[in-house]
XYZ file of C-alpha atoms in Angstrom:
679
model
C -5.821 20.554 23.420
C -6.086 19.795 27.116
C -8.709 21.002 29.537
C -7.910 22.871 32.733
C -7.993 19.668 34.755
C -5.283 18.042 32.630
C -7.710 15.611 30.987
C -7.661 15.283 27.216
C -11.287 16.183 26.364
C -11.877 13.801 23.463
C -11.076 10.546 25.248
C -10.974 11.295 28.961
C -7.377 10.067 29.094
C -4.976 12.003 31.379
C -2.244 13.839 29.550
C 0.526 12.241 31.628
C 0.532 8.435 31.763
C 2.850 6.327 33.899
C 3.756 2.669 33.599
C 5.691 0.006 35.493
C 6.779 -2.251 32.636
C 10.158 -2.391 30.879
C 8.585 -3.663 27.656
C 6.683 -0.392 27.332
C 9.947 1.549 27.685
C 11.164 -0.152 24.506
C 7.894 0.321 22.600
C 8.832 3.313 20.454
C 5.625 3.185 18.383
C 3.455 3.328 21.507
C 5.396 6.339 22.812
C 5.087 8.137 19.479
C 1.371 7.513 18.972
C 0.585 8.639 22.503
C 2.746 11.729 22.034
C 0.949 12.647 18.821
C -2.388 12.077 20.586
C -1.357 14.576 23.263
C -0.104 12.246 25.997
C 3.273 11.730 27.671
C 4.347 8.260 28.750
C 6.749 7.892 31.679
C 8.080 5.051 33.784
C 7.366 5.340 37.493
C 4.599 6.214 39.903
C 1.747 8.580 38.948
C 0.869 11.890 40.535
C -2.704 12.812 41.528
C -3.569 14.160 38.051
C -1.818 11.401 36.110
C -3.014 8.045 34.860
C -1.519 4.574 34.682
C -1.137 2.766 31.361
C -1.037 -1.015 30.931
C -1.050 -3.232 27.862
C -4.507 -4.796 27.718
C -4.779 -7.811 29.989
C -1.126 -8.806 29.633
C 0.499 -10.972 32.355
C 2.218 -7.884 33.781
C -0.843 -5.613 33.698
C -1.523 -6.397 37.374
C 1.316 -4.079 38.373
C -0.301 -1.033 36.825
C -3.746 -2.100 37.997
C -2.488 -2.283 41.580
C -0.724 1.098 41.364
C -3.791 2.807 39.864
C -6.080 1.353 42.544
C -3.711 2.238 45.368
C -3.193 5.803 44.135
C -6.785 6.390 43.057
C -5.891 7.498 39.507
C -7.384 6.456 36.154
C -6.261 3.203 34.569
C -5.820 3.242 30.789
C -5.446 0.093 28.719
C -3.981 -0.024 25.237
C -4.218 -2.757 22.603
C -3.502 -3.203 18.904
C -6.273 -2.032 16.599
C -7.932 -4.430 14.156
C -5.543 -3.671 11.287
C -2.022 -4.117 12.591
C 0.839 -4.947 10.206
C 1.981 -7.305 7.469
C 3.608 -9.827 9.822
C 2.632 -10.701 13.393
C 4.608 -8.638 15.865
C 6.158 -11.767 17.354
C 7.439 -12.810 13.917
C 9.222 -9.664 12.786
C 8.828 -7.125 15.557
C 6.718 -4.947 13.261
C 5.001 -2.088 15.056
C 1.213 -1.633 14.824
C -0.369 1.075 12.675
C -3.237 1.584 15.108
C -4.022 1.418 18.806
C -7.152 1.166 20.916
C -6.570 3.511 23.862
C -9.238 2.730 26.434
C -9.863 4.427 29.802
C -13.001 2.332 30.362
C -11.946 -1.297 29.921
C -10.570 -3.456 27.127
C -12.550 -4.464 24.062
C -12.104 -8.240 24.438
C -13.050 -8.366 28.135
C -16.800 -8.953 28.278
C -16.954 -8.860 32.104
C -17.222 -5.053 31.985
C -17.899 -2.357 29.374
C -15.104 -0.922 27.217
C -14.815 2.336 25.338
C -15.590 0.478 22.112
C -18.701 -1.068 23.637
C -19.888 2.340 24.812
C -19.373 3.741 21.314
C -21.426 0.894 19.856
C -24.085 1.155 22.538
C -24.675 4.892 22.646
C -23.088 6.770 19.723
C -25.338 7.977 16.929
C -24.128 5.607 14.224
C -26.966 6.137 11.759
C -25.458 9.382 10.492
C -25.523 9.141 6.699
C -22.025 10.581 6.324
C -20.354 8.059 8.611
C -22.360 5.165 7.161
C -21.356 6.194 3.646
C -17.732 6.341 4.768
C -18.049 2.947 6.452
C -19.563 1.374 3.326
C -16.771 2.774 1.155
C -13.992 1.626 3.486
C -15.493 -1.845 3.923
C -15.382 -2.215 0.141
C -11.748 -1.072 0.105
C -10.714 -3.536 2.834
C -12.478 -6.438 1.128
C -11.015 -5.504 -2.265
C -7.459 -5.263 -0.927
C -7.959 -8.251 1.382
C -6.648 -6.640 4.557
C -6.836 -8.343 7.925
C -5.084 -7.825 11.253
C -2.008 -9.603 9.879
C -1.362 -9.624 6.147
C 1.392 -12.106 5.400
C -0.938 -14.392 3.483
C -0.170 -15.450 -0.074
C -2.758 -14.204 -2.588
C -2.413 -17.106 -5.023
C -2.984 -19.886 -2.504
C -6.449 -21.252 -3.249
C -8.966 -21.883 -0.465
C -10.785 -25.221 -0.311
C -13.652 -25.761 -2.709
C -16.587 -23.562 -1.597
C -19.332 -24.815 0.666
C -17.383 -25.777 3.787
C -18.091 -24.836 7.394
C -15.226 -22.664 8.633
C -14.035 -22.931 12.241
C -11.542 -20.321 13.419
C -8.827 -21.416 15.823
C -6.966 -19.012 18.124
C -3.712 -19.152 20.061
C -3.925 -21.103 23.292
C -4.203 -19.161 26.555
C -4.779 -15.886 24.718
C -6.317 -13.238 26.953
C -9.099 -12.606 24.438
C -10.356 -16.168 25.042
C -10.320 -16.164 28.821
C -11.819 -12.697 29.119
C -14.462 -13.560 26.557
C -15.855 -16.130 28.959
C -14.365 -19.071 27.064
C -11.655 -21.707 27.559
C -9.801 -24.432 25.693
C -12.835 -26.663 26.199
C -14.954 -24.162 24.248
C -13.002 -24.929 21.077
C -13.714 -28.647 21.422
C -17.357 -27.849 22.001
C -17.362 -25.631 18.909
C -16.012 -28.469 16.737
C -18.499 -30.960 18.198
C -21.356 -28.532 17.547
C -20.287 -27.944 13.952
C -20.062 -31.700 13.293
C -23.502 -32.215 14.823
C -25.143 -29.246 13.084
C -23.697 -30.122 9.665
C -23.526 -33.930 9.444
C -22.754 -33.943 5.721
C -20.588 -30.834 5.380
C -16.832 -30.481 5.155
C -15.292 -28.769 8.185
C -12.239 -26.532 7.672
C -10.346 -25.363 10.766
C -8.257 -22.293 10.126
C -5.074 -22.094 12.247
C -4.024 -18.771 13.716
C -1.111 -17.176 11.745
C 1.159 -17.281 14.816
C 0.387 -20.985 15.252
C 1.145 -21.679 11.605
C 4.511 -19.913 12.045
C 5.303 -22.001 15.118
C 5.245 -19.006 17.459
C 2.333 -19.988 19.727
C 0.297 -23.205 20.064
C -3.319 -23.390 19.007
C -6.214 -25.594 20.094
C -6.206 -27.918 17.074
C -3.363 -29.892 15.552
C -2.768 -32.325 12.676
C -4.446 -35.116 14.647
C -7.706 -33.188 14.375
C -7.687 -33.611 10.595
C -9.335 -36.583 8.981
C -12.666 -37.557 7.623
C -14.708 -34.440 7.095
C -12.305 -32.220 9.050
C -9.350 -30.403 7.471
C -6.815 -28.263 9.311
C -5.766 -25.282 7.171
C -2.281 -24.066 8.113
C -1.346 -22.541 4.759
C -1.122 -18.753 4.447
C -4.457 -18.486 2.635
C -6.083 -15.068 2.820
C -8.728 -15.026 5.559
C -10.979 -13.131 3.173
C -10.744 -15.924 0.599
C -11.590 -18.463 3.294
C -14.580 -16.403 4.402
C -15.774 -15.900 0.823
C -15.931 -19.664 0.259
C -17.510 -20.611 3.585
C -21.145 -21.621 3.938
C -21.091 -21.051 7.727
C -18.568 -19.554 10.142
C -17.998 -20.693 13.732
C -15.725 -18.788 16.104
C -15.027 -18.303 19.792
C -13.780 -14.725 19.890
C -11.484 -14.333 16.857
C -11.382 -11.107 14.869
C -12.264 -13.255 11.861
C -15.791 -13.339 13.240
C -15.929 -9.572 12.739
C -14.540 -9.982 9.234
C -17.136 -12.676 8.574
C -19.842 -10.092 9.311
C -18.252 -7.778 6.739
C -18.583 -10.623 4.207
C -22.287 -10.936 4.959
C -22.095 -13.973 7.271
C -23.974 -14.281 10.544
C -21.300 -16.227 12.418
C -22.036 -18.532 15.327
C -20.088 -17.200 18.316
C -19.154 -19.271 21.376
C -17.487 -16.479 23.384
C -18.389 -12.848 23.953
C -16.188 -10.788 21.597
C -16.827 -7.107 20.902
C -18.905 -7.822 17.791
C -21.337 -10.211 19.517
C -24.684 -9.134 20.938
C -25.628 -6.553 18.315
C -27.951 -8.722 16.227
C -25.264 -9.653 13.674
C -24.199 -12.984 15.213
C -25.725 -16.185 16.585
C -24.584 -16.077 20.185
C -24.249 -19.167 22.363
C -23.613 -16.903 25.370
C -25.669 -13.706 24.965
C -24.536 -10.592 26.810
C -27.613 -8.957 28.392
C -26.243 -5.411 28.471
C -25.841 -5.405 24.682
C -29.350 -4.950 23.396
C -28.914 -2.534 20.519
C -29.325 -3.757 16.940
C -26.601 -2.586 14.580
C -25.947 -2.882 10.879
C -22.563 -4.140 9.720
C -21.759 -0.565 8.618
C -22.545 0.807 12.076
C -20.463 -1.909 13.738
C -17.588 -1.146 11.372
C -17.882 2.595 11.976
C -17.528 2.124 15.711
C -14.764 -0.485 15.618
C -12.678 0.858 12.741
C -13.361 4.582 12.394
C -14.316 5.966 15.822
C -12.542 3.791 18.391
C -8.962 3.395 17.079
C -6.118 5.879 16.977
C -4.482 5.330 13.581
C -0.874 6.198 12.736
C 0.815 6.931 9.394
C 4.371 5.509 9.676
C 5.669 7.316 6.584
C 4.444 10.804 7.408
C 4.791 10.275 11.184
C 1.358 11.598 12.054
C -2.033 10.457 13.248
C -4.353 9.738 10.363
C -7.664 8.262 9.317
C -8.436 4.668 8.433
C -8.159 5.282 4.688
C -4.498 6.308 4.997
C -3.810 3.121 6.970
C -5.512 0.994 4.317
C -3.358 2.570 1.595
C -0.162 2.139 3.602
C -0.826 -1.509 4.411
C -1.834 -2.132 0.809
C 1.583 -0.864 -0.358
C 3.453 -2.899 2.259
C 1.412 -6.024 1.542
C 2.104 -5.726 -2.184
C 5.838 -5.443 -1.494
C 5.709 -8.521 0.734
C 3.789 -10.572 -1.817
C 6.047 -9.691 -4.726
C 9.312 -10.002 -2.791
C 8.633 -12.904 -0.405
C 10.539 -15.442 -2.508
C 13.378 -13.044 -3.268
C 14.754 -11.869 -6.618
C 17.792 -12.283 -8.791
C 18.371 -9.008 -10.655
C 20.046 -8.581 -14.042
C 20.831 -5.646 -16.304
C 21.002 -3.220 -13.376
C 23.544 -0.419 -13.547
C 25.723 -0.109 -10.474
C 24.347 3.228 -9.296
C 20.784 1.878 -9.375
C 21.492 -1.120 -7.183
C 21.194 0.484 -3.729
C 17.693 1.760 -4.483
C 16.691 -1.540 -6.077
C 17.979 -3.357 -3.003
C 15.927 -1.043 -0.793
C 12.723 -1.370 -2.828
C 12.772 -5.086 -3.680
C 15.036 -6.564 -1.003
C 12.930 -6.011 2.095
C 12.042 -9.694 2.507
C 15.172 -11.299 1.078
C 18.220 -9.416 -0.234
C 18.563 -9.159 -3.989
C 21.216 -11.220 -5.749
C 22.724 -9.294 -8.668
C 24.091 -10.824 -11.844
C 25.291 -9.017 -14.948
C 23.682 -11.230 -17.592
C 19.985 -12.178 -17.774
C 20.757 -15.780 -18.724
C 23.076 -16.222 -15.735
C 20.509 -14.555 -13.471
C 17.750 -16.789 -14.809
C 19.711 -19.929 -13.968
C 20.333 -18.701 -10.423
C 16.659 -17.729 -9.996
C 15.528 -21.206 -11.037
C 18.088 -22.880 -8.768
C 17.085 -20.798 -5.715
C 13.328 -20.535 -6.309
C 13.518 -16.774 -6.688
C 11.938 -14.435 -9.200
C 13.939 -12.783 -11.961
C 14.168 -8.975 -12.170
C 15.439 -7.614 -15.474
C 15.821 -3.938 -16.300
C 13.459 -3.397 -19.229
C 15.347 -3.271 -22.509
C 18.259 -5.345 -21.182
C 16.807 -8.664 -22.315
C 18.713 -10.316 -25.169
C 16.789 -10.889 -28.381
C 14.678 -14.011 -28.025
C 15.299 -14.326 -24.280
C 12.799 -16.809 -22.795
C 13.390 -17.007 -19.035
C 12.541 -20.154 -17.154
C 11.983 -18.228 -13.909
C 9.041 -15.933 -13.247
C 10.283 -12.687 -14.777
C 9.462 -9.083 -13.917
C 10.716 -6.245 -16.113
C 11.610 -3.096 -14.191
C 11.523 0.564 -15.217
C 11.191 3.976 -13.623
C 7.688 5.024 -12.677
C 5.828 8.090 -13.916
C 6.249 10.096 -10.710
C 9.946 9.550 -10.387
C 12.070 12.122 -8.577
C 13.197 15.700 -8.185
C 16.038 15.471 -10.679
C 17.115 13.371 -13.622
C 17.929 9.718 -13.693
C 20.784 10.580 -16.024
C 22.223 12.594 -13.112
C 21.958 9.491 -10.882
C 18.983 10.769 -8.879
C 17.289 7.613 -7.547
C 13.568 7.073 -8.179
C 10.693 7.095 -5.710
C 8.691 4.818 -7.998
C 9.475 1.768 -10.082
C 7.166 -0.313 -12.241
C 7.285 -4.081 -12.557
C 5.692 -5.896 -15.475
C 5.281 -9.644 -15.866
C 3.853 -9.429 -19.402
C 5.906 -6.820 -21.277
C 6.725 -3.221 -20.488
C 4.583 -0.124 -20.819
C 6.582 1.570 -23.594
C 6.593 -1.465 -25.904
C 3.333 -1.720 -27.890
C 4.499 -4.779 -29.828
C 3.053 -6.977 -27.077
C 0.502 -6.411 -24.303
C 1.838 -5.095 -21.019
C 0.503 -5.394 -17.491
C -0.312 -1.680 -17.724
C -2.511 -2.369 -20.770
C -4.433 -4.931 -18.724
C -4.841 -2.547 -15.802
C -6.106 0.296 -18.009
C -8.676 -2.008 -19.626
C -9.880 -3.414 -16.274
C -12.765 -1.894 -14.284
C -11.833 0.352 -11.392
C -11.789 -1.259 -7.927
C -14.107 0.026 -5.180
C -13.039 3.539 -4.278
C -10.669 3.630 -7.245
C -12.388 6.466 -9.070
C -12.428 8.783 -6.069
C -8.803 7.990 -5.334
C -7.671 8.548 -8.925
C -9.583 11.812 -9.217
C -8.087 13.044 -5.940
C -4.626 12.172 -7.246
C -5.290 14.014 -10.512
C -6.456 17.078 -8.594
C -3.300 17.033 -6.461
C -1.107 16.791 -9.540
C -2.925 19.684 -11.125
C -2.707 21.841 -7.999
C 0.902 21.019 -7.124
C 2.350 21.107 -10.642
C 4.190 17.813 -10.148
C 5.565 15.801 -13.062
C 8.056 12.981 -13.639
C 11.295 14.815 -12.814
C 10.001 17.990 -11.097
C 12.786 20.257 -12.264
C 12.600 23.876 -11.260
C 12.385 26.380 -14.058
C 10.592 29.456 -15.234
C 8.623 30.191 -18.370
C 10.003 31.798 -21.529
C 8.195 34.651 -23.206
C 5.614 32.934 -25.383
C 4.067 34.395 -28.552
C 0.308 34.884 -28.597
C -1.917 32.596 -30.645
C -2.925 28.962 -30.687
C 0.033 27.493 -28.857
C 1.103 23.926 -29.583
C 3.680 22.317 -27.343
C 6.003 19.957 -29.223
C 7.558 17.473 -26.789
C 11.145 16.572 -27.626
C 12.559 13.231 -26.522
C 15.787 11.301 -26.122
C 16.216 9.914 -29.612
C 17.782 6.602 -28.603
C 15.166 6.019 -25.907
C 13.548 2.588 -25.886
C 10.099 4.147 -26.309
C 11.239 5.676 -29.619
C 12.722 2.403 -30.817
C 9.636 0.407 -29.866
C 6.662 2.762 -30.133
C 7.435 5.606 -32.533
C 5.716 5.637 -35.901
C 7.192 7.040 -39.097
C 8.574 10.087 -37.281
C 11.503 9.092 -35.045
C 13.556 12.260 -34.538
C 12.881 15.528 -32.776
C 13.493 17.539 -35.929
C 11.130 15.271 -37.845
C 8.520 15.801 -35.139
C 8.731 19.595 -35.348
C 8.550 19.439 -39.145
C 5.448 17.201 -38.994
C 3.690 19.473 -36.511
C 4.469 22.573 -38.581
C 3.200 20.900 -41.754
C -0.076 20.042 -40.022
C -0.396 23.434 -38.308
C 0.968 26.143 -40.644
C -0.557 28.994 -38.595
C -0.072 27.558 -35.123
C 2.390 28.905 -32.553
C 4.843 26.032 -32.074
C 6.745 25.806 -28.803
C 9.463 23.196 -28.874
C 10.511 21.754 -25.508
C 13.717 19.681 -25.527
C 13.894 16.710 -23.176
C 15.719 17.652 -19.938
C 18.309 14.869 -20.414
C 19.057 16.312 -23.858
C 19.191 19.843 -22.471
C 21.716 18.670 -19.881
C 23.879 17.152 -22.619
C 23.480 13.677 -21.154
C 21.535 11.980 -23.973
C 21.213 12.388 -27.770
C 18.423 14.334 -29.442
C 19.660 17.916 -29.745
C 18.181 19.974 -32.593
C 20.349 22.814 -33.815
C 18.841 26.319 -33.559
C 19.372 26.848 -37.266
C 17.265 23.784 -38.030
C 14.448 25.093 -35.858
C 14.403 28.493 -37.581
C 11.125 28.913 -39.429
C 9.644 25.868 -37.727
C 9.392 26.662 -34.003
C 8.189 30.026 -32.736
C 9.805 29.484 -29.326
C 12.129 27.007 -27.659
C 11.278 26.309 -24.012
C 14.654 25.568 -22.456
C 14.962 24.852 -18.731
C 11.305 25.439 -17.951
C 8.866 23.662 -15.690
C 6.709 21.382 -17.898
C 3.663 21.686 -15.633
C 3.726 25.483 -15.844
C 4.255 25.262 -19.581
C 1.251 22.974 -20.045
C -0.957 25.623 -18.438
C 0.003 28.035 -21.252
C -0.683 25.872 -24.319
C -3.811 24.724 -26.119
C -2.560 21.316 -27.287
C 0.420 18.940 -27.219
C 2.003 16.933 -30.041
C 4.366 14.083 -29.257
C 5.883 10.883 -30.538
C 5.745 8.859 -27.283
C 6.692 11.348 -24.553
C 5.295 11.054 -21.016
C 4.544 14.761 -21.369
C 1.489 13.682 -23.354
C 0.154 11.789 -20.325
C 0.880 14.790 -18.089
C -1.035 16.949 -20.564
C -4.063 14.630 -20.462
C -4.100 14.851 -16.676
C -4.324 18.629 -17.013
C -7.048 18.549 -19.638
C -4.828 19.507 -22.590
C -5.630 17.751 -25.921
C -2.863 15.447 -27.151
C -1.910 14.233 -30.616
C 0.342 11.166 -30.818
C 2.488 10.219 -33.797
C 3.569 7.026 -32.038
C 1.907 4.586 -29.642
C 2.715 5.511 -26.035
C 0.856 3.652 -23.267
C -1.856 6.316 -23.079
C -2.642 6.238 -26.829
C -5.351 4.130 -28.411
C -7.880 4.398 -25.590
C -9.971 7.161 -27.106
C -8.318 9.891 -25.027
C -5.835 11.099 -27.653
C -5.789 11.860 -31.373
C -3.698 9.041 -32.800
C -1.912 9.556 -36.124
C 0.246 6.454 -35.813
C -0.630 2.765 -35.493
C -1.874 1.645 -32.090
C -2.094 -1.919 -30.729
C -5.265 -3.775 -31.706
C -5.981 -4.779 -28.097
C -6.541 -1.158 -27.112
C -9.770 0.637 -27.794
C -12.102 3.388 -26.560
C -13.691 2.836 -23.177
C -11.328 3.765 -20.345
C -11.690 7.335 -19.150
C -9.032 9.557 -17.589
C -9.666 8.231 -14.073
C -9.074 4.641 -15.201
C -5.931 5.647 -17.070
C -4.577 7.568 -14.072
C -5.476 4.815 -11.607
C -3.656 2.216 -13.677
C -0.582 4.344 -14.396
C -0.143 6.052 -11.027
C -1.697 3.700 -8.464
C -1.982 0.076 -9.608
C 1.107 -0.284 -11.845
C 4.016 1.328 -9.929
C 5.549 0.542 -6.589
C 6.537 3.519 -4.452
C 9.285 3.693 -1.849
C 9.675 6.446 0.704
C 13.350 7.437 1.227
C 12.489 9.204 4.502
C 10.828 6.331 6.390
C 12.590 3.764 4.143
C 9.526 1.657 3.531
C 7.010 0.895 0.811
C 4.416 3.637 0.550
C 1.319 4.640 -1.423
C 1.499 7.255 -4.206
C 0.000 9.892 -1.922
C 3.143 9.765 0.238
C 5.372 10.021 -2.827
C 3.433 13.117 -3.894
C 4.056 14.656 -0.482
C 7.787 14.013 -0.790
C 7.972 15.419 -4.298
C 5.930 18.461 -3.356
C 8.042 19.241 -0.286
C 11.334 18.764 -2.098
C 12.865 17.307 1.079
C 14.685 14.574 -0.825
C 18.414 13.875 -1.082
C 19.982 14.960 -4.360
C 23.338 13.373 -5.173
C 26.224 15.746 -5.648
C 29.585 14.635 -6.968
C 30.576 12.886 -3.745
C 27.204 11.200 -3.520
C 27.497 9.979 -7.085
C 30.830 8.313 -6.276
C 29.354 6.870 -3.087
C 26.327 5.625 -4.991
C 28.572 3.708 -7.383
C 30.472 2.208 -4.442
C 27.207 1.213 -2.751
C 26.120 -0.279 -6.035
C 29.150 -2.521 -6.113
C 28.559 -3.649 -2.530
C 24.784 -4.088 -2.931
C 25.297 -7.389 -4.717
C 26.844 -8.842 -1.553
C 24.071 -7.789 0.825
C 23.145 -11.441 1.342
C 26.420 -11.901 3.223
C 25.352 -9.614 6.063
C 21.541 -9.679 5.946
């Protein structure tokens, strides 16, 4: 909402902003974020109630500065926020997920105050609510390992702990000059570190853009030798900070991240985080006299000052949404950076697989796993195999991931060629096969990460409230007899989960008979699997065979609505048992699905010996719905967190293939294998 004078009341930024720079014309993300924040960006000269926008202290900012001074209108500077993207913008042209919109100054220019500095200097930051939020989000960022850029490789080890870490920056960067430093400051920093720590190892961390060859830094290979090592590998900055004994910086954001790790870095410039009692400052800034905790500093710099943007849902958002989005994108980058060779993939699935796993390097498709494995080894790629398509005794030489649909899949059936929003990848086994441990087993048994319980419980609540399930088929409820209702979950009888995980009962009729024998007075409601109902897969039970066994047959009904009407669920290995647990319905398993054996179900069949009581529902849901699957948003066409997938499934605004689309999907599938020719 705008005030009568045309000034947006929350930030003091004029509604209409003008600029004199062609690069800002092309910056679609900047235009969109400003629009969502209530501002219009135009090229040209400002009117008396307008403002002028420039990008930080860029080489062309002088134009806008001169226009604003000449016309006597406010000058607004904009810069990337402290979480930006996976890759540097210069490397891939990726747009930022957050901006610092500043009508006061710019955060890295210590010659004058900035909006961020004013927030840190005068805002009440000791509020228990905001400090609690800051503590929680710091833990999330450290757990995920997020930084401004996030194209680091998680498995690259840092040097042995105990080193002194020096942080290099790109030469001639505005944040150096306007922090009261110069190229000579970096030499002085190295000399000081060598003098202060005569016996210690010195590790100089190159800036990511320097390591990619995009911009020069202040240190090169000739600076290595003796006690000094130049680190140019894509090691996570958080792993470097965790192993450092001391941290030296001029004005790098890594100094701020060092504070989050508990360091008190020595600072040779005057960055935004210096002067608050959390750093050792070689050049103190007299106007910064307030003492802050790391949580208060974080609250100002990461919660209050930035304008954050959700690129999937195209809206402004809070920091937590940005963390989740970058976490999903970073996972996709890490898993796909080397590329994949895919085998056992049906033609209609290939376009979606190409979209989900081919963002870094296009997938190469091969029909046979052995052929694909040879190509993966020869090209240094990973191997993707559709779970269940491995030949007996297949022992791949390449790093192998087995792929299957996730548990929040689509609005429609896979048998009808509806593509999934989620896919799981497993480097150990696959979730439906209890003959060997799976990655999902490991995740269920592991402790929850910071913030994991709250996130899982929020996801469970959304599933309960929205009635979402795996396929999300519309349907009503049949008339159900009164009494103790037991839902019997039918399955596809040739499904891999039946072959691998069912116990002595392996057919739908056998399941109904077993439930009736154990519950002679119960009201049995048999629900056929939707693929079986549609006539697409085997498992049909004749009505005559159900006579005297089932009291009702729930055909074409919504499983979530049905679960609200029953007192318990019996199943062989159906996912409906997991959906029942999420809704608080007791479950009896005759087989060993992934959710059995953890003390959450009554298990009448054998369960793997590596499972045991301990994990609660939140841990099960976190593993199955957050940590194990990868989600892909068909609207924004990018990796996304499960919360975005839930929004898509709840809204129903997803493409559903008709006959023409099914033919097109098969054609796209044939062409998907040649994507490397044009990408």
